[in-house]
CSV table of C-alpha atoms in Angstrom, one decimal:
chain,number,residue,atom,x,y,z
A,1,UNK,CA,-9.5,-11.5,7.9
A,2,UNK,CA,-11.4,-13.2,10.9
A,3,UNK,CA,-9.2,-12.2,14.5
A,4,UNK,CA,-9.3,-14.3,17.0
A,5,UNK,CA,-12.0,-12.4,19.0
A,6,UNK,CA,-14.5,-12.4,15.8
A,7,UNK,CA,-13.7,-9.3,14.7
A,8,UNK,CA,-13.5,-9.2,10.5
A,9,UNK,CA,-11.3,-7.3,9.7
A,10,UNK,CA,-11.8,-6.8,6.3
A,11,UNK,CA,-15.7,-6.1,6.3
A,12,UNK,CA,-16.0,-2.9,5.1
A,13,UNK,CA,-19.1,-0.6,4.1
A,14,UNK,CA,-19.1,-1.4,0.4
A,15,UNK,CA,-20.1,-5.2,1.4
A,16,UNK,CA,-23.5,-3.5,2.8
A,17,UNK,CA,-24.6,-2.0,-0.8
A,18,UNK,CA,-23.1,-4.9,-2.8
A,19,UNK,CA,-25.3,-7.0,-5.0
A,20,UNK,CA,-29.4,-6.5,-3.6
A,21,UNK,CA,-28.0,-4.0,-1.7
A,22,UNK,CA,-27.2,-1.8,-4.6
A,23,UNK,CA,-30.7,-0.1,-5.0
A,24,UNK,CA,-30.6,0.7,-1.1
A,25,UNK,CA,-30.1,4.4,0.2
A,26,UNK,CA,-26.7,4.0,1.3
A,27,UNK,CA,-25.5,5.5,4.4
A,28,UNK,CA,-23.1,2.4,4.8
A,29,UNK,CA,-20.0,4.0,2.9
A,30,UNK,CA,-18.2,7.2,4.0
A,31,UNK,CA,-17.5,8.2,0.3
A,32,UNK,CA,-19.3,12.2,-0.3
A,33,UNK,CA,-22.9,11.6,-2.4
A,34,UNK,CA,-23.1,13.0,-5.6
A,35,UNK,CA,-19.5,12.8,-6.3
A,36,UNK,CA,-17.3,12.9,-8.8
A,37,UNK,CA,-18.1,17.0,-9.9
A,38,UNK,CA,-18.3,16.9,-13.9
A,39,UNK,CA,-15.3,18.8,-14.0
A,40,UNK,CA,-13.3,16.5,-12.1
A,41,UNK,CA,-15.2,13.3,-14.4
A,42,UNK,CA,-14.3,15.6,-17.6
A,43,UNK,CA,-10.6,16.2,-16.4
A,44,UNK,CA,-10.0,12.3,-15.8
A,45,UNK,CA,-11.4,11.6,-19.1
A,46,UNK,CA,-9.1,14.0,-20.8
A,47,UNK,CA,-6.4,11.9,-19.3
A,48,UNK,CA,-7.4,8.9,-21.1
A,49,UNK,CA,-5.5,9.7,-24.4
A,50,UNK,CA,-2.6,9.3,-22.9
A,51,UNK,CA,-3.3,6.0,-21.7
A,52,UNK,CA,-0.3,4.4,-24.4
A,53,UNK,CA,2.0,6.2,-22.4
A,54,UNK,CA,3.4,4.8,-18.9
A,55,UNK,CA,2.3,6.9,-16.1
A,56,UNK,CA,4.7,9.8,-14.7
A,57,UNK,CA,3.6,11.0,-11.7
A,58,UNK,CA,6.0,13.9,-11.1
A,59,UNK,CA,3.8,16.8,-11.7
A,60,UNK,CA,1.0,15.2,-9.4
A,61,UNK,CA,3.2,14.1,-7.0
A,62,UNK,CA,4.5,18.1,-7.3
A,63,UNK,CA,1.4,19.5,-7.0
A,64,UNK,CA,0.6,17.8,-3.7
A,65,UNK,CA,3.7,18.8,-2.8
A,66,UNK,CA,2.8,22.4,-3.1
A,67,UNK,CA,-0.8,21.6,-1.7
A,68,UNK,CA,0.8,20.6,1.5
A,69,UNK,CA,3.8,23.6,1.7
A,70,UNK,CA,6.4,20.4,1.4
A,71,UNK,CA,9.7,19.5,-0.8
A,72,UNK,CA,8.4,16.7,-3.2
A,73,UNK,CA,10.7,14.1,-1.9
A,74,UNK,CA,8.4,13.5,1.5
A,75,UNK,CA,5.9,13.2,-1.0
A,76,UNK,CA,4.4,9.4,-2.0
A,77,UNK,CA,1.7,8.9,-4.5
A,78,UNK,CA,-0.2,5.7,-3.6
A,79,UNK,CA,-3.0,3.4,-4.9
A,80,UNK,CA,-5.4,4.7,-2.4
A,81,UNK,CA,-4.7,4.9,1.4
A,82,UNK,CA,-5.0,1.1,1.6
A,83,UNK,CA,-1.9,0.9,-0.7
A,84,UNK,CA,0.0,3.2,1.3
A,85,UNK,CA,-1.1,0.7,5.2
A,86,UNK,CA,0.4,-2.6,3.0
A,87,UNK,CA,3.7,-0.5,2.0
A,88,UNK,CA,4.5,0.6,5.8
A,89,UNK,CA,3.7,-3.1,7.1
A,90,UNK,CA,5.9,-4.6,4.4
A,91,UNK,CA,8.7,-1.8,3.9
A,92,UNK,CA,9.0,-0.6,7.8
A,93,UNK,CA,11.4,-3.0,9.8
A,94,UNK,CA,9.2,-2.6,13.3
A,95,UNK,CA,9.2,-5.1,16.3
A,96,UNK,CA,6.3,-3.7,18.3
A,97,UNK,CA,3.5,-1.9,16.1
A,98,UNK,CA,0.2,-0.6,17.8
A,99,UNK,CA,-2.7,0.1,16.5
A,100,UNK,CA,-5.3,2.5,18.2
A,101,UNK,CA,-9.0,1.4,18.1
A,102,UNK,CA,-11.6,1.6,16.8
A,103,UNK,CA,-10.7,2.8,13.9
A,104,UNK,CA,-10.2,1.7,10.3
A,105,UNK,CA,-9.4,-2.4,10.4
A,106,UNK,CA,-7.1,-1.8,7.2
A,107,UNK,CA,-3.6,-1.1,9.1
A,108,UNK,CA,-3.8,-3.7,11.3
A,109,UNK,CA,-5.3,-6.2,8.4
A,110,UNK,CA,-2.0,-5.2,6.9
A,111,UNK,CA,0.3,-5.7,9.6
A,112,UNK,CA,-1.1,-8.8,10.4
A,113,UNK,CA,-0.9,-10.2,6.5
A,114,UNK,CA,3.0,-9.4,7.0
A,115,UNK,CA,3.5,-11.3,10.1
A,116,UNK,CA,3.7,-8.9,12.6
A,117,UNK,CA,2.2,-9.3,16.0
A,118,UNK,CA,0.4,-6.2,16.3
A,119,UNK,CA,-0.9,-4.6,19.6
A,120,UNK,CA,-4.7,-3.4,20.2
A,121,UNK,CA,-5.3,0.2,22.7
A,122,UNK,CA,-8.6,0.3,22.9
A,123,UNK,CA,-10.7,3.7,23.4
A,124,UNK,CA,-13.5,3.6,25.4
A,125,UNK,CA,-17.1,4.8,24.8
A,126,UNK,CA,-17.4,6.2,28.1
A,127,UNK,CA,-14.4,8.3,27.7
A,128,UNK,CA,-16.1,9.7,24.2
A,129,UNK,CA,-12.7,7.5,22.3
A,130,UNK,CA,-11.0,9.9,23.3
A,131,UNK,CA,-7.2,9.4,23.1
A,132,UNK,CA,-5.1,9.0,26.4
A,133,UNK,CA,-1.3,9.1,24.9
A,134,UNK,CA,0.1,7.2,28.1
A,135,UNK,CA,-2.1,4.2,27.2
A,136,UNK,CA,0.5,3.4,23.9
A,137,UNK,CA,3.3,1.7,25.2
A,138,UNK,CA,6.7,3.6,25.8
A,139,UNK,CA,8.6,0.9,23.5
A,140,UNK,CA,5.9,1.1,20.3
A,141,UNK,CA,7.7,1.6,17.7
A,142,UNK,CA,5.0,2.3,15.6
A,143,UNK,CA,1.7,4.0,16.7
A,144,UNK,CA,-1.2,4.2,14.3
A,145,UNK,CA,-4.5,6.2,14.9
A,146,UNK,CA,-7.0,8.4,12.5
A,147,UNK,CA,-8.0,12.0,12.4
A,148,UNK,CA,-10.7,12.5,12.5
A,149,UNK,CA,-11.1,8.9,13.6
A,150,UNK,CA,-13.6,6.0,11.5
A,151,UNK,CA,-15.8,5.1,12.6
A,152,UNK,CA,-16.0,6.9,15.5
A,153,UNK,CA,-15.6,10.2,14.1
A,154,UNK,CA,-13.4,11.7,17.3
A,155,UNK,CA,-10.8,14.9,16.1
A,156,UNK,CA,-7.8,14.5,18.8
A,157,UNK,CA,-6.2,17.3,19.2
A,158,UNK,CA,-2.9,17.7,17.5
A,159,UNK,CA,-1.5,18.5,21.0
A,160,UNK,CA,-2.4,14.9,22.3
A,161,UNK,CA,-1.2,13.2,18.8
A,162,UNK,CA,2.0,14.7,18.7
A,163,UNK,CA,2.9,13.6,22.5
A,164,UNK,CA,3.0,9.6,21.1
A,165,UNK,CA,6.3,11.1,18.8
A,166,UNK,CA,9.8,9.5,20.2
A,167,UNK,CA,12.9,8.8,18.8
A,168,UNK,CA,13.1,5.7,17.0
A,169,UNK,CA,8.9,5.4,16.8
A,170,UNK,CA,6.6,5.7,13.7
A,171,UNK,CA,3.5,7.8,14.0
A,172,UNK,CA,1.2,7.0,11.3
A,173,UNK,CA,-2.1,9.2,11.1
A,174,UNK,CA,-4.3,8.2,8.8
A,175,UNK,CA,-6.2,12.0,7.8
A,176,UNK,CA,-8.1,10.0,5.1
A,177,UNK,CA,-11.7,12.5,6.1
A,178,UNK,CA,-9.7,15.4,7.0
A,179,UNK,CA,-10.3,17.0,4.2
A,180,UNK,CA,-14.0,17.4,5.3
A,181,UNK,CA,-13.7,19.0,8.9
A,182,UNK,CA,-14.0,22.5,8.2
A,183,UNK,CA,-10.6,24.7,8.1
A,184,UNK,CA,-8.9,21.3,8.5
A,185,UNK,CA,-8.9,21.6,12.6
A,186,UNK,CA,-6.0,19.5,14.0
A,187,UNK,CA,-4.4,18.2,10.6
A,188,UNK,CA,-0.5,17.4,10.8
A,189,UNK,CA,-0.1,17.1,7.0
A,190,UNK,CA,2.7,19.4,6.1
A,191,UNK,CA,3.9,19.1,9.5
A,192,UNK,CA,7.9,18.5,9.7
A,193,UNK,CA,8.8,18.9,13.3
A,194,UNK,CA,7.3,15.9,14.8
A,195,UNK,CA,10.1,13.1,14.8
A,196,UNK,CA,9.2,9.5,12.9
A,197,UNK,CA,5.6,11.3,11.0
A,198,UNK,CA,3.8,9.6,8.6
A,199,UNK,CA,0.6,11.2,7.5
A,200,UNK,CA,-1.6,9.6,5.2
A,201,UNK,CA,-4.5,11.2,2.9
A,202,UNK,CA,-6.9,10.2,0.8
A,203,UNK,CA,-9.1,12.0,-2.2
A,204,UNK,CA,-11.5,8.5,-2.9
A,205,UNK,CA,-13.8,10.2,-0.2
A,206,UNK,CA,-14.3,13.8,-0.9
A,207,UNK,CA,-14.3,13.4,-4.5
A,208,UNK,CA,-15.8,9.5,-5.1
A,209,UNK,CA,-12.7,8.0,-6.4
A,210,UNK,CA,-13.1,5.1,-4.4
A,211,UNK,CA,-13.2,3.2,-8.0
A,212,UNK,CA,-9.9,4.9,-9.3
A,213,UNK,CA,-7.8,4.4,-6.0
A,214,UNK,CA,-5.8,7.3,-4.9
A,215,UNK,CA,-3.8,8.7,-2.3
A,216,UNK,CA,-0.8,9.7,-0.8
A,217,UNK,CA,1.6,10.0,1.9
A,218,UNK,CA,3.3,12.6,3.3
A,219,UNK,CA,6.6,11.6,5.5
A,220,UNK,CA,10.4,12.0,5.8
A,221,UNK,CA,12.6,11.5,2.9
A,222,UNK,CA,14.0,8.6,3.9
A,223,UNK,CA,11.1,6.7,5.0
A,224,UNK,CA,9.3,7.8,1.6
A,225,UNK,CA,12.1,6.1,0.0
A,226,UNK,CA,11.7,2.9,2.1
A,227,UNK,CA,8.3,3.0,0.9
A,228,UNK,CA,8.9,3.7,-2.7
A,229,UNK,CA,11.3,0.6,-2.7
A,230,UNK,CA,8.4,-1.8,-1.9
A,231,UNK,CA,6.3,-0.1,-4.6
A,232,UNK,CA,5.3,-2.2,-8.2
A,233,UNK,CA,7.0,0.3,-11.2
A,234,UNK,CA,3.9,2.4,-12.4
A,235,UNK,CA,1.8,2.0,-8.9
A,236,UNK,CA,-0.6,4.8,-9.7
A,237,UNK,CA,-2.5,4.8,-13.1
A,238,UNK,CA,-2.6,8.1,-15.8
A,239,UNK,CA,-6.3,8.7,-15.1
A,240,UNK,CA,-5.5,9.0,-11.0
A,241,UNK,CA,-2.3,11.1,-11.3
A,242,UNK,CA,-4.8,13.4,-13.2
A,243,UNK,CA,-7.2,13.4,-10.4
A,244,UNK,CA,-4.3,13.8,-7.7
A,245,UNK,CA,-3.4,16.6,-9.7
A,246,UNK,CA,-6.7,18.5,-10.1
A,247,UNK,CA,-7.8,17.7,-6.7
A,248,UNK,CA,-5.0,19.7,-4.8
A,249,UNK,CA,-5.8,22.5,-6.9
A,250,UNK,CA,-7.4,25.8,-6.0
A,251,UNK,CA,-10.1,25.3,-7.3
A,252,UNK,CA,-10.8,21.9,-5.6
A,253,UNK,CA,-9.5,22.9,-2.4
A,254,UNK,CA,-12.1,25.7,-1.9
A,255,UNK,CA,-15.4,23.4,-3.2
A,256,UNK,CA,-14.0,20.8,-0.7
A,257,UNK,CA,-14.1,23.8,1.9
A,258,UNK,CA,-17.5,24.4,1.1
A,259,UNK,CA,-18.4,21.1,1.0
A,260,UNK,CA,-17.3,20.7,4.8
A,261,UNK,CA,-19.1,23.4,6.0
A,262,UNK,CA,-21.9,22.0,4.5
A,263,UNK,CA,-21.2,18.3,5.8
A,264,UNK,CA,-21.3,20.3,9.3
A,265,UNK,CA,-24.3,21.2,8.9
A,266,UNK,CA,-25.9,18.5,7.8
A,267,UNK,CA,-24.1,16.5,10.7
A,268,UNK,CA,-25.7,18.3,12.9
A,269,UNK,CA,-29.0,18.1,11.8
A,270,UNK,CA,-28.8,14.2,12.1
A,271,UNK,CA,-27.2,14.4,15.2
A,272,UNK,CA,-29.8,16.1,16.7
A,273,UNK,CA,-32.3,13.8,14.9
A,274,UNK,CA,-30.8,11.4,16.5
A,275,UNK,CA,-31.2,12.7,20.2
A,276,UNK,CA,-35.1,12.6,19.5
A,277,UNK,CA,-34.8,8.9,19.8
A,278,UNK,CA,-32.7,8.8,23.4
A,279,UNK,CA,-35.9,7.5,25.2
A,280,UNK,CA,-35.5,4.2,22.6
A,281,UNK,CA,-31.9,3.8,23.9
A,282,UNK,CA,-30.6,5.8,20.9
A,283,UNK,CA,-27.2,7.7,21.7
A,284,UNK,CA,-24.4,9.1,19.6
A,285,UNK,CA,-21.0,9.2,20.3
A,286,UNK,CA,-19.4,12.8,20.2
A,287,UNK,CA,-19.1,15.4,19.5
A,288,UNK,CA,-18.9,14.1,15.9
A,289,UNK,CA,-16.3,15.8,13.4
A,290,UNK,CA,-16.6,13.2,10.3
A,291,UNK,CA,-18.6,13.4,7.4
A,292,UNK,CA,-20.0,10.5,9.5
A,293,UNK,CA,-21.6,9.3,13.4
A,294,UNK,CA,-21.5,6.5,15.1
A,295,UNK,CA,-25.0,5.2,16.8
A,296,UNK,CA,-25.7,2.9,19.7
A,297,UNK,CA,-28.7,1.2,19.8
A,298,UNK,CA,-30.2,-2.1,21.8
A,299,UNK,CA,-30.2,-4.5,18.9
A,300,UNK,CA,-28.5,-2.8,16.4
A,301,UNK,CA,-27.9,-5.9,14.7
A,302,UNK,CA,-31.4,-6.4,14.2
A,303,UNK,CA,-32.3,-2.7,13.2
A,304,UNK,CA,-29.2,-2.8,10.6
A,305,UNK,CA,-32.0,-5.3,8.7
A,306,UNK,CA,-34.6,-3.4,9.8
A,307,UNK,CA,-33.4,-0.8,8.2
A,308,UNK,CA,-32.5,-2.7,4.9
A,309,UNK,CA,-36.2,-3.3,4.5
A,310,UNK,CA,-37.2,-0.1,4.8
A,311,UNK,CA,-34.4,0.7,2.0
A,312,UNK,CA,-31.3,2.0,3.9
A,313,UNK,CA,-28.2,1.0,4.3
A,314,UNK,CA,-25.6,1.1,7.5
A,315,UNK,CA,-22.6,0.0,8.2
A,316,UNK,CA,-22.5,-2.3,11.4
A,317,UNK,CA,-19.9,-1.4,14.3
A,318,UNK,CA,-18.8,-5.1,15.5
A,319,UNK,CA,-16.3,-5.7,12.9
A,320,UNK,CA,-14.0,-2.7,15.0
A,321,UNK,CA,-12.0,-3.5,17.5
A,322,UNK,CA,-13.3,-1.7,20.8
A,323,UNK,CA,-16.8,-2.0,19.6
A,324,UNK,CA,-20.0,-4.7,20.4
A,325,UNK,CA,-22.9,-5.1,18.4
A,326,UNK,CA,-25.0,-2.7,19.5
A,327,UNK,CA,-23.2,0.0,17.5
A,328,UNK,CA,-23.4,1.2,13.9
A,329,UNK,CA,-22.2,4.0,11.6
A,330,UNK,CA,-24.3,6.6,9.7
A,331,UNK,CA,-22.8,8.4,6.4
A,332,UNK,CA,-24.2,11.8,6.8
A,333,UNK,CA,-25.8,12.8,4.0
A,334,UNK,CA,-28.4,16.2,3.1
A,335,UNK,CA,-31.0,17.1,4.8
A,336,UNK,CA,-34.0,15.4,2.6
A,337,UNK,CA,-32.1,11.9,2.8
A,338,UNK,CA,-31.4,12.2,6.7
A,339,UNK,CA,-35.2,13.3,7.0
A,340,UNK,CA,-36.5,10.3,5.5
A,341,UNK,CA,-33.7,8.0,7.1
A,342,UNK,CA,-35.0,9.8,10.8
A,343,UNK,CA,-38.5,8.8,9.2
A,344,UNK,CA,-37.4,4.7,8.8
A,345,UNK,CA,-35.5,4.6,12.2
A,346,UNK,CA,-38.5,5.5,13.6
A,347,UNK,CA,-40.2,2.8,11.8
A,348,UNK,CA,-37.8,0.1,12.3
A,349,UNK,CA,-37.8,1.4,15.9
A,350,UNK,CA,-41.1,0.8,16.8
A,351,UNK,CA,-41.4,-2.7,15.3
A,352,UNK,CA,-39.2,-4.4,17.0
């Protein structure tokens, strides 16, 4: 979906790594390397001999219900997060929906698809994207924005989020990486004292399901219900309530602790990579709290395929709202890869 002001919508970083991208290094999709653990592959598999039998997601949508401290009817398993963006444009009877950018294109693709006219705020670079609550109109009745925001990975404070909640308003924050910012700083899942919330989460990033399409929200019963309403029968598959279920369990809730901390780290280590280039016009917005950055460069568009020949791949920034094409977003990934990646930018940098 092509806006008005060029921006496509519904380019996302898989398209950079499709077909000869496939054999690239890929820093283009936000999805944790080396994923699916083989105990979580093994645990989906075991689900498969239940496959004759129509899916019943009550003990999954249970368990995230106890994940999250919450009664299992604000509870709504979904077909990924992107499911959950087309329920609240389709099920949610709103006059005036805004959309905070940049961020992820998908909720306003969806709003769009179901007719509504849907209004842009716009962060600015120079203010790090960082979120000014009296910049969403008073009469929005419904906000959306991320935590921690993609692509610009930004972690507003809940303080500021929880000032855009009014009476008669639906706040929809999309917490899709929160699971990988260490001790979960600034998450409102589980949250019920914040009128109109609507939290959404993912586990396609953490735990490479992006193939098996799960997620869920997490909201007030009523507006759960609405959602449930505009749901096919049977929306989630056997072999993804299986994964819902094991990945709000202890066991997965401390590795994806660990594997934050470790995403810090390894953040950091490309981030300050990244400074050695500021003399080549290099800077990075932040301070970065996604498993992810987002670079500025002078001809990024042209250093994207630099890049590509020198076999990585990253995800441009024009395609989001509140962003130009000198801006593009890194996956962060270990040390060795962000070495060699440091190694190509340097490359691609100098042969321009």
């Amino acid at each position: 979906m092509r806006t008005d002001d060029g921006h496509d919508l519904r380019h996302h970083g898989d398209a950079e790594v499709r077909g000869t991208g496939a054999a690239l290094i890929d820093l283009a999709v936000n999805v944790r390397a080396d994923t699916p653990p083989v105990w979580l592959r093994e645990h989906i598999a075991g689900s498969l001999a239940g496959l004759a039998a129509y899916p019943d997601g009550r003990a999954a949508r249970e368990a995230v219900a106890r994940r999250h401290g919450l009664p299992a009817e604000r509870v709504l398993l979904t077909a990924g997060a992107a499911e959950a963006f087309v329920l609240l444009a389709r099920a949610l009877k709103v006059r005036h929906p805004v959309v905070v950018h940049p961020q992820f294109t998908e909720p306003e693709a969806a709003l769009r698809d179901a007719g509504h006219a849907v209004e842009r705020v716009l962060l600015r670079a120079e203010d790090g994207f960082r979120l000014d609550p009296a910049a969403v109109p008073e009469d929005a009745d419904l906000a959306v924005i991320g935590n921690p925001t993609n692509p610009t990975s930004v972690l507003h404070p809940t303080a500021l989020i929880t000032q855009l909640a009014r009476p008669g308003r639906v706040l929809v924050v999309d917490e899709a990486f929160m699971d990988a910012v260490p001790g979960e700083r600034e998450a409102l899942a589980g949250r019920t004292d914040v009128p109109g919330l609507v939290v959404l989460r993912s586990l396609t990033k953490t735990w490479g399901l992006a193939g098996l399409r799960i997620g869920y929200v997490l909201a007030e019963p009523d507006t759960v219900a609405e959602l449930e309403r505009a749901q096919p029968l049977w929306p989630v598959s056997t072999p993804a309530l299986a994964a819902a279920e094991a990945c709000v369990s202890p066991r997965a809730l401390a590795e994806a602790s660990h594997a934050a901390h470790r995403i810090a780290a390894d953040r950091a280590h490309l981030v300050a990579g990244l400074a050695e280039f500021e003399a080549e016009g290099v800077s990075v917005a932040c301070p970065a709290e996604g498993p992810f950055v987002l670079m500025r460069a002078p001809g990024a568009a042209a250093l994207r395929e630099r890049l590509r020949e020198r076999g990585f791949a990253v995800r441009r920034g024009d395609t989001f709202p509140g962003l130009g094409a000198d801006w593009l977003r890194l996956a962060v990934r270990d040390r060795a890869t962000t070495g060699r990646f440091l190694q190509a930018l340097d490359q691609a940098l100098t042969s321009a």
